PDB file of C-alpha atoms in Angstrom:
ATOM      1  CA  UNK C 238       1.161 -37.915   6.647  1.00  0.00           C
ATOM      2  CA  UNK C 239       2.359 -34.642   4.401  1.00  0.00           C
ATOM      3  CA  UNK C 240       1.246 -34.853   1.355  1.00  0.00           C
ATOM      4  CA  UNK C 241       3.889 -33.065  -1.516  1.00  0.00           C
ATOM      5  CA  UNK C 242       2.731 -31.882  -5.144  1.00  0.00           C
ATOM      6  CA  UNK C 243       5.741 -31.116  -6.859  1.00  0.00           C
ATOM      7  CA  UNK C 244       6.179 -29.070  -9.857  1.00  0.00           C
ATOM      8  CA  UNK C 245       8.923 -29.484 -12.493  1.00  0.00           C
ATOM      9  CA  UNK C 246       9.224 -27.290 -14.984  1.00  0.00           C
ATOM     10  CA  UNK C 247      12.461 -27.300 -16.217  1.00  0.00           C
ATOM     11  CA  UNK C 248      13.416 -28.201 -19.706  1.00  0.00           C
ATOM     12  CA  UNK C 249      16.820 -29.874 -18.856  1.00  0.00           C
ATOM     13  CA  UNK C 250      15.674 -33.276 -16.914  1.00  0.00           C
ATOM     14  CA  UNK C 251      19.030 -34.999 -15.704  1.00  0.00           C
ATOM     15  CA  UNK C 252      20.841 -31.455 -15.980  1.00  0.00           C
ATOM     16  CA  UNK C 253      18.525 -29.127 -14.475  1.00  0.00           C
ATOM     17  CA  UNK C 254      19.665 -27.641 -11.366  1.00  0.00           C
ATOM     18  CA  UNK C 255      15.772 -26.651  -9.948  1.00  0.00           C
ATOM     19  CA  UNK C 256      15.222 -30.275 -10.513  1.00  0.00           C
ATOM     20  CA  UNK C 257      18.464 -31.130  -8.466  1.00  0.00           C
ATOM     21  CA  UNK C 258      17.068 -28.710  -5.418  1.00  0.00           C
ATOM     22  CA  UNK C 259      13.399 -30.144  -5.569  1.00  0.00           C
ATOM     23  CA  UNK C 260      15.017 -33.886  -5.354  1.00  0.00           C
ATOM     24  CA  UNK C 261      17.398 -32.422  -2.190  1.00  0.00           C
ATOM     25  CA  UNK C 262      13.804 -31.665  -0.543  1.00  0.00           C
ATOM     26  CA  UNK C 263      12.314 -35.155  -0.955  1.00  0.00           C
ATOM     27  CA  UNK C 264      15.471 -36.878   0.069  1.00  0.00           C
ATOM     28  CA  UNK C 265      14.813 -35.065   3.435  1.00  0.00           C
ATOM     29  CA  UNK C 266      11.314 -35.925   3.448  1.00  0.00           C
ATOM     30  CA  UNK C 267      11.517 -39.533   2.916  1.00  0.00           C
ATOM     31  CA  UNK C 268       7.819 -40.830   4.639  1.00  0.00           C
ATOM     32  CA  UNK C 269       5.526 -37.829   2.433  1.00  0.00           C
ATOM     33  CA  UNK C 270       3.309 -39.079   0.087  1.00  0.00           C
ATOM     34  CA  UNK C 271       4.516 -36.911  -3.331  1.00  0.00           C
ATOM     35  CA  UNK C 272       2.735 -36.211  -6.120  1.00  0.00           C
ATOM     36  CA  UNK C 273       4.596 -35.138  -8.906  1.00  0.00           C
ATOM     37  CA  UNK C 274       3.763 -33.702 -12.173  1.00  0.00           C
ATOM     38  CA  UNK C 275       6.640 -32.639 -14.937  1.00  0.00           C
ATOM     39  CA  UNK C 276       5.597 -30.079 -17.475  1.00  0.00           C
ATOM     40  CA  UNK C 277       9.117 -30.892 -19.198  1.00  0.00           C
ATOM     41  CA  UNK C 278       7.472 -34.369 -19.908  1.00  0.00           C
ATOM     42  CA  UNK C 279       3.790 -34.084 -19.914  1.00  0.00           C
ATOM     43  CA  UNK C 280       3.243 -30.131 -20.598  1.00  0.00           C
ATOM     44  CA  UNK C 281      -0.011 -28.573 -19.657  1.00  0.00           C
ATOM     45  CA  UNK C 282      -1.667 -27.623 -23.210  1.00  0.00           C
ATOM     46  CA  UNK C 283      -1.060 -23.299 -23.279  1.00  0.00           C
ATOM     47  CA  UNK C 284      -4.886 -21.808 -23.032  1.00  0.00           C
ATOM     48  CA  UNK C 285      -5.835 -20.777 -26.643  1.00  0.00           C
ATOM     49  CA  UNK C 286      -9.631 -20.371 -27.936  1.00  0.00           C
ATOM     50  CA  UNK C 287     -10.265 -24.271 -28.052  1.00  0.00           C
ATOM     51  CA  UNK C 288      -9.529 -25.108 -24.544  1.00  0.00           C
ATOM     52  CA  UNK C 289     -10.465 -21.611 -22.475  1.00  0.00           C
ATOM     53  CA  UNK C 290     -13.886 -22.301 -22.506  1.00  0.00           C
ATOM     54  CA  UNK C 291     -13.080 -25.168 -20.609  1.00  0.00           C
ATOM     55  CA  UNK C 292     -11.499 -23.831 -18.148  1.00  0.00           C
ATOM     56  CA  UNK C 293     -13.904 -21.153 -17.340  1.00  0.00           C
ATOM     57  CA  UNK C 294     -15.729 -20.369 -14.477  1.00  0.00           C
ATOM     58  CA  UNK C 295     -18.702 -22.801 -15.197  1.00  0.00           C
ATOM     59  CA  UNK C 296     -18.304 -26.179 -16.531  1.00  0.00           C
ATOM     60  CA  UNK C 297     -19.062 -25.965 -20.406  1.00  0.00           C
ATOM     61  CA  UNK C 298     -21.626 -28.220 -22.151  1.00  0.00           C
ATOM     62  CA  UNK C 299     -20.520 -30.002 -25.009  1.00  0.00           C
ATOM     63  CA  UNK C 300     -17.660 -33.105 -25.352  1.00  0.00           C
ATOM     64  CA  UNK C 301     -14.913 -30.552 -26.973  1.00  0.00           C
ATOM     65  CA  UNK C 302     -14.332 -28.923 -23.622  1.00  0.00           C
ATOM     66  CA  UNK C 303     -14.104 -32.044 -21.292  1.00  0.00           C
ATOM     67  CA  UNK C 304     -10.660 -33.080 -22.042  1.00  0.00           C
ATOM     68  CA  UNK C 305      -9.593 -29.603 -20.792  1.00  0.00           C
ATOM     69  CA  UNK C 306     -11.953 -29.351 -18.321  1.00  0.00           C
ATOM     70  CA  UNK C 307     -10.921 -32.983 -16.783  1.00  0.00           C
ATOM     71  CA  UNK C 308      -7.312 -31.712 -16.850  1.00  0.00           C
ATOM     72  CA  UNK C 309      -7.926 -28.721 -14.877  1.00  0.00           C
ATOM     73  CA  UNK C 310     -10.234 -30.685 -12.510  1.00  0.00           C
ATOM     74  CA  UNK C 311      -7.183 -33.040 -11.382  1.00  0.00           C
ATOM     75  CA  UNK C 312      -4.719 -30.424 -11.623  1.00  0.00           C
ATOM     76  CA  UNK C 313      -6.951 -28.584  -9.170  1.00  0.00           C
ATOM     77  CA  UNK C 314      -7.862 -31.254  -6.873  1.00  0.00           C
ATOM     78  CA  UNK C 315      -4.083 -32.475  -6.547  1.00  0.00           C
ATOM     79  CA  UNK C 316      -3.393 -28.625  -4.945  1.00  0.00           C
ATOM     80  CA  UNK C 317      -6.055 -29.285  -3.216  1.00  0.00           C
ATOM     81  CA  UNK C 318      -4.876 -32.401  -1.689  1.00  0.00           C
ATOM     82  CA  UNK C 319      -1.406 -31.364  -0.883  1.00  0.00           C
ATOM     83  CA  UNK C 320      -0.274 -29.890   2.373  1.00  0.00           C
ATOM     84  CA  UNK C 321       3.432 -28.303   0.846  1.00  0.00           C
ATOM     85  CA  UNK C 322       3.654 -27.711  -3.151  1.00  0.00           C
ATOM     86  CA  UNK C 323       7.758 -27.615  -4.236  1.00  0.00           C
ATOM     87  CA  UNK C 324       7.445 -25.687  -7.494  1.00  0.00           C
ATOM     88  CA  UNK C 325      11.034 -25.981  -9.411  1.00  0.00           C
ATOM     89  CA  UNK C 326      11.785 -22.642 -11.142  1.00  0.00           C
ATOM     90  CA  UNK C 327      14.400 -22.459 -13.573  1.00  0.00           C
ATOM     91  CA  UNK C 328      14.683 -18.609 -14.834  1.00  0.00           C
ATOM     92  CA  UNK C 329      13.826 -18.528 -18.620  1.00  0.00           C
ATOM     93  CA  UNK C 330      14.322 -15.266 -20.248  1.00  0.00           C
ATOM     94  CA  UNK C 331      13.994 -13.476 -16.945  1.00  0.00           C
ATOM     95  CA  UNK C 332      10.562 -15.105 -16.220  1.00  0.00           C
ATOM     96  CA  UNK C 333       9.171 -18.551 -15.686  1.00  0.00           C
ATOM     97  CA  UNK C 334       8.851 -21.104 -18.154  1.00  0.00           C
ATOM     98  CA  UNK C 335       5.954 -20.946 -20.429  1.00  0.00           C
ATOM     99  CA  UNK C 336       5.216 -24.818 -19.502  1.00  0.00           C
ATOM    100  CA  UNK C 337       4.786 -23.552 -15.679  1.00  0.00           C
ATOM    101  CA  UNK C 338       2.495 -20.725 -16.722  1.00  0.00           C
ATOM    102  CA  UNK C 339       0.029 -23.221 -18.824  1.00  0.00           C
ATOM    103  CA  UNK C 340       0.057 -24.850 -15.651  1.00  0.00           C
ATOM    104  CA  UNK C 341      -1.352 -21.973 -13.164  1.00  0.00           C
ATOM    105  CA  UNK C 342      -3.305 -20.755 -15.910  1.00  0.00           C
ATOM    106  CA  UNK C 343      -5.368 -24.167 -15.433  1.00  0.00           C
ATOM    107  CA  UNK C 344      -5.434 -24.097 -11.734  1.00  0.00           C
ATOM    108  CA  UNK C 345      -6.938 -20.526 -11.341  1.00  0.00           C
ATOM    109  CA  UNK C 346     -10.158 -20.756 -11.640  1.00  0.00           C
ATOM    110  CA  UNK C 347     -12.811 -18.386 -10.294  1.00  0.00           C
ATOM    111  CA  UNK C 348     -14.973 -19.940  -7.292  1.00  0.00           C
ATOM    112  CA  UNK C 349     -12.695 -22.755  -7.170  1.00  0.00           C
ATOM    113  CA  UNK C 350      -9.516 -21.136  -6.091  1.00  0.00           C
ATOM    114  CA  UNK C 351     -10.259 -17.640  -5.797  1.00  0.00           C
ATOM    115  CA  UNK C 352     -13.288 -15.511  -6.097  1.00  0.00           C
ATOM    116  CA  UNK C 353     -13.872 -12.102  -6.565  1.00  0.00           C
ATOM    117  CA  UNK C 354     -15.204 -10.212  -3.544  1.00  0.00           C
ATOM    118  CA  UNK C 355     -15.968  -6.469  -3.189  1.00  0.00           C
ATOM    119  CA  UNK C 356     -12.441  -5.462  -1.679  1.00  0.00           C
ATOM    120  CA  UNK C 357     -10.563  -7.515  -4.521  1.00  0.00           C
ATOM    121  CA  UNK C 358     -10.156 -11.196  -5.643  1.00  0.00           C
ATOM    122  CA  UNK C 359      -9.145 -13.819  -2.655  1.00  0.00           C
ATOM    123  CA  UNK C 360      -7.630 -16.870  -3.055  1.00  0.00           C
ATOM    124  CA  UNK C 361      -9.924 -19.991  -1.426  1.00  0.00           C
ATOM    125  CA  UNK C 362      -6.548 -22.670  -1.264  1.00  0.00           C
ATOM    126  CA  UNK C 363      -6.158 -21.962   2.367  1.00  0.00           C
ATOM    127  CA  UNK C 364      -3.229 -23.567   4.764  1.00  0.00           C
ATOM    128  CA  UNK C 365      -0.785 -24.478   2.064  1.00  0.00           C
ATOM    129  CA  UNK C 366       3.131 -23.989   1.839  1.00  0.00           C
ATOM    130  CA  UNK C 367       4.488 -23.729  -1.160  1.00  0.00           C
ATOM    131  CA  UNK C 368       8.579 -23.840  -1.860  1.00  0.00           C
ATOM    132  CA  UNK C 369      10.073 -22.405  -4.800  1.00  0.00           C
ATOM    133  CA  UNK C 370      13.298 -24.084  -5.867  1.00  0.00           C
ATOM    134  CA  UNK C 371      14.844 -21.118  -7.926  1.00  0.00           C
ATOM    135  CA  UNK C 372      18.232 -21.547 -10.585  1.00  0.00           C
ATOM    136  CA  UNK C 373      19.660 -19.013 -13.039  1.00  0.00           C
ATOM    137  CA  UNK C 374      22.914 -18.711 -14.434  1.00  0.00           C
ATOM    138  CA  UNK C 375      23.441 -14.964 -13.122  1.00  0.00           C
ATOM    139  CA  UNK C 376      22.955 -12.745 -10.369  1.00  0.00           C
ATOM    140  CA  UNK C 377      19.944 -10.251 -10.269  1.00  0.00           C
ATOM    141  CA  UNK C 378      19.067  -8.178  -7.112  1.00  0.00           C
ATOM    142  CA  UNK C 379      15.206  -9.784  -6.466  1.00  0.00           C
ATOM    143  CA  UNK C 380      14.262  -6.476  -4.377  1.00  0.00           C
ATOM    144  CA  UNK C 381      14.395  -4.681  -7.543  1.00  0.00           C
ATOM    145  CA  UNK C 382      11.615  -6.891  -9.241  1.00  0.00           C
ATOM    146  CA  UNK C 383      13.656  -7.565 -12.223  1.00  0.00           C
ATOM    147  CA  UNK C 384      13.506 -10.843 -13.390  1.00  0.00           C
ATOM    148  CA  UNK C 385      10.370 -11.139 -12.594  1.00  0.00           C
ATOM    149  CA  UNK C 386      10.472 -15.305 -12.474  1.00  0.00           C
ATOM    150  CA  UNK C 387      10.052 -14.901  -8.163  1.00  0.00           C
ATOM    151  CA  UNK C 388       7.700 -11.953  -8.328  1.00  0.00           C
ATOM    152  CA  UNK C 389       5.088 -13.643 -11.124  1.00  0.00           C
ATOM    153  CA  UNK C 390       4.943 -16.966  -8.719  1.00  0.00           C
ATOM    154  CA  UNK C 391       4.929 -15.900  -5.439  1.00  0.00           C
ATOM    155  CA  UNK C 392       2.122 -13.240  -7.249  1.00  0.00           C
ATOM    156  CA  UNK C 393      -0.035 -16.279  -8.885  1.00  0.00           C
ATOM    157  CA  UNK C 394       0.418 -18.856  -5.857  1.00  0.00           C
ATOM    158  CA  UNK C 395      -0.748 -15.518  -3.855  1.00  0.00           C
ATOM    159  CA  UNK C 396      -3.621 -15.261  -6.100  1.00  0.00           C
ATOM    160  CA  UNK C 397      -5.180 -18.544  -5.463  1.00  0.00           C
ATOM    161  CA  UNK C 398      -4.514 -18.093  -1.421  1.00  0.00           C
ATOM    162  CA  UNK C 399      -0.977 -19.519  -1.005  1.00  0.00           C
ATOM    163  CA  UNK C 400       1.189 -17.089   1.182  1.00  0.00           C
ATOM    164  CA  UNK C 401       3.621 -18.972   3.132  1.00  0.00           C
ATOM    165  CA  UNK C 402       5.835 -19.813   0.115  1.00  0.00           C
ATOM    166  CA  UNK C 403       9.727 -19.570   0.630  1.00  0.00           C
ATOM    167  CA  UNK C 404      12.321 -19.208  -2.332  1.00  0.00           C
ATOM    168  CA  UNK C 405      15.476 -21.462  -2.063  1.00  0.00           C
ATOM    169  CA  UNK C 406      17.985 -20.066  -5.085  1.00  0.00           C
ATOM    170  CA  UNK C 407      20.913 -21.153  -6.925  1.00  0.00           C
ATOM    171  CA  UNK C 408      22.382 -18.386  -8.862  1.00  0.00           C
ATOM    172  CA  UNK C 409      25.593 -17.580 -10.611  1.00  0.00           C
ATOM    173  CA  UNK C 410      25.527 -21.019 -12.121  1.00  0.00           C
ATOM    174  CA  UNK C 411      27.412 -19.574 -15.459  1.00  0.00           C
ATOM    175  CA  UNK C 412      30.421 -18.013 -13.100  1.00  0.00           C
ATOM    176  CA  UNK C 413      31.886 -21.180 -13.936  1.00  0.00           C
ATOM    177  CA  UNK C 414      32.634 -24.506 -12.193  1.00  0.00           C
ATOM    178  CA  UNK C 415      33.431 -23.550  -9.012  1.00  0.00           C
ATOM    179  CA  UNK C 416      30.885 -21.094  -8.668  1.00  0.00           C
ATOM    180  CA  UNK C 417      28.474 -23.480  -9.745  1.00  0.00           C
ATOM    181  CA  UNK C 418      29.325 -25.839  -7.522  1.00  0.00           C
ATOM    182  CA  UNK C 419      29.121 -23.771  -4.478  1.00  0.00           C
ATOM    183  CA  UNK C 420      25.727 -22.332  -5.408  1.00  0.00           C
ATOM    184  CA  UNK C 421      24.483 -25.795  -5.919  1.00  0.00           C
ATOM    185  CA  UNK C 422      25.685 -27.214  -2.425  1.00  0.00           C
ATOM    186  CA  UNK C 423      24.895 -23.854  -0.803  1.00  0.00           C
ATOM    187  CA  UNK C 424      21.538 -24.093  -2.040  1.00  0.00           C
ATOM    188  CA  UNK C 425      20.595 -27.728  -1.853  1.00  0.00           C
ATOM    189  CA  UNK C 426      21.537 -27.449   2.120  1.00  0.00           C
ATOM    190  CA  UNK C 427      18.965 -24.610   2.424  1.00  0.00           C
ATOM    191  CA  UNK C 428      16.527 -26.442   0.918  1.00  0.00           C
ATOM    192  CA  UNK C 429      17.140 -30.074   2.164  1.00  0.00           C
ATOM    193  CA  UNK C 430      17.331 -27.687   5.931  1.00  0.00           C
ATOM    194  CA  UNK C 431      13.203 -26.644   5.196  1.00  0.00           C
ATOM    195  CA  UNK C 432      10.666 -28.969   7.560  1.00  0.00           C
TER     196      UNK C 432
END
């Protein structure tokens, strides 16, 4: 049975539109075994000099690093332990929100999910999809790199070995009503259409 880990990010809940494509997946995927964690709800702490330790390469001694390390353990083990990761990504500021970044910042870790080898780093979470449900009010030319919400994911999942990752987008969301509307059903078909 497929096993989903699905990332919300979005700081809306009820209102957010990544949240609206991710829940169009699920519906389509009704016998998957989902996993879901909600940064809006239960953020990932940010890294700062308390917790990076614990999150390092080797496990730290001492008890003020376990709580961090334990969180990066699961967090690790659940992308582990998924077949397809749906990662909602709502477009903050032309990037991704800061709550999604605390998250990948815990699940790279070096000889976990990548390690450094002499041509470059490469990624060790092999055989995963990953979907990106994408919303943002305007609309921005991705070939360009600019915002750089797609380009910093697809880089990151990348990172840690996770290539086949498609991008599902609702954009022009503050054209007004109508627009919104028809970026919404145009994009929740697209992504409810991914097996």
């Amino acid at each position: 049975m497929t096993q989903i880990l699905v990332i919300r990010s979005a700081a809306t809940g009820p209102d957010s539109i990544s949240n609206a494509l991710i829940d169009a997946y699920l519906a389509a995927h009704p016998h998957a075994v989902i996993v879901e964690r909600n940064l809006d709800q239960d953020p990932v702490p940010h890294v700062t000099s308390a917790s990076l330790a614990g999150i390092g390469r080797q496990a730290p001694e001492g008890p003020q690093f376990s709580a961090a390390r334990g969180l990066q353990d699961q967090l690790i083990a659940e992308v582990f332990a998924a077949d397809v990761l749906v990662i909602g990504l709502p477009l903050y500021n032309f990037g991704m929100p800061s709550t999604l970044k605390s998250w990948f910042d815990y699940v790279a870790r070096a000889g976990t999910t990548f390690h450094y080898t002499p041509d470059g780093p490469q990624g060790l979470v092999a055989g995963k999809r990953a979907i990106i449900a994408h919303a943002r009010a305007g609309k921005y030319d991705d070939a360009s790199g600019f915002p750089f919400a797609i380009a910093h994911t697809k880089a990151l999942l990348g990172f840690i070995g996770i290539t086949a990752v498609e991008v599902v987008t609702a954009e022009g969301l503050a054209f007004g009503p109508d627009a919104a509307t028809a970026a919404l059903e145009e994009a929740t078909a697209a992504i409810a259409a991914l097996v």
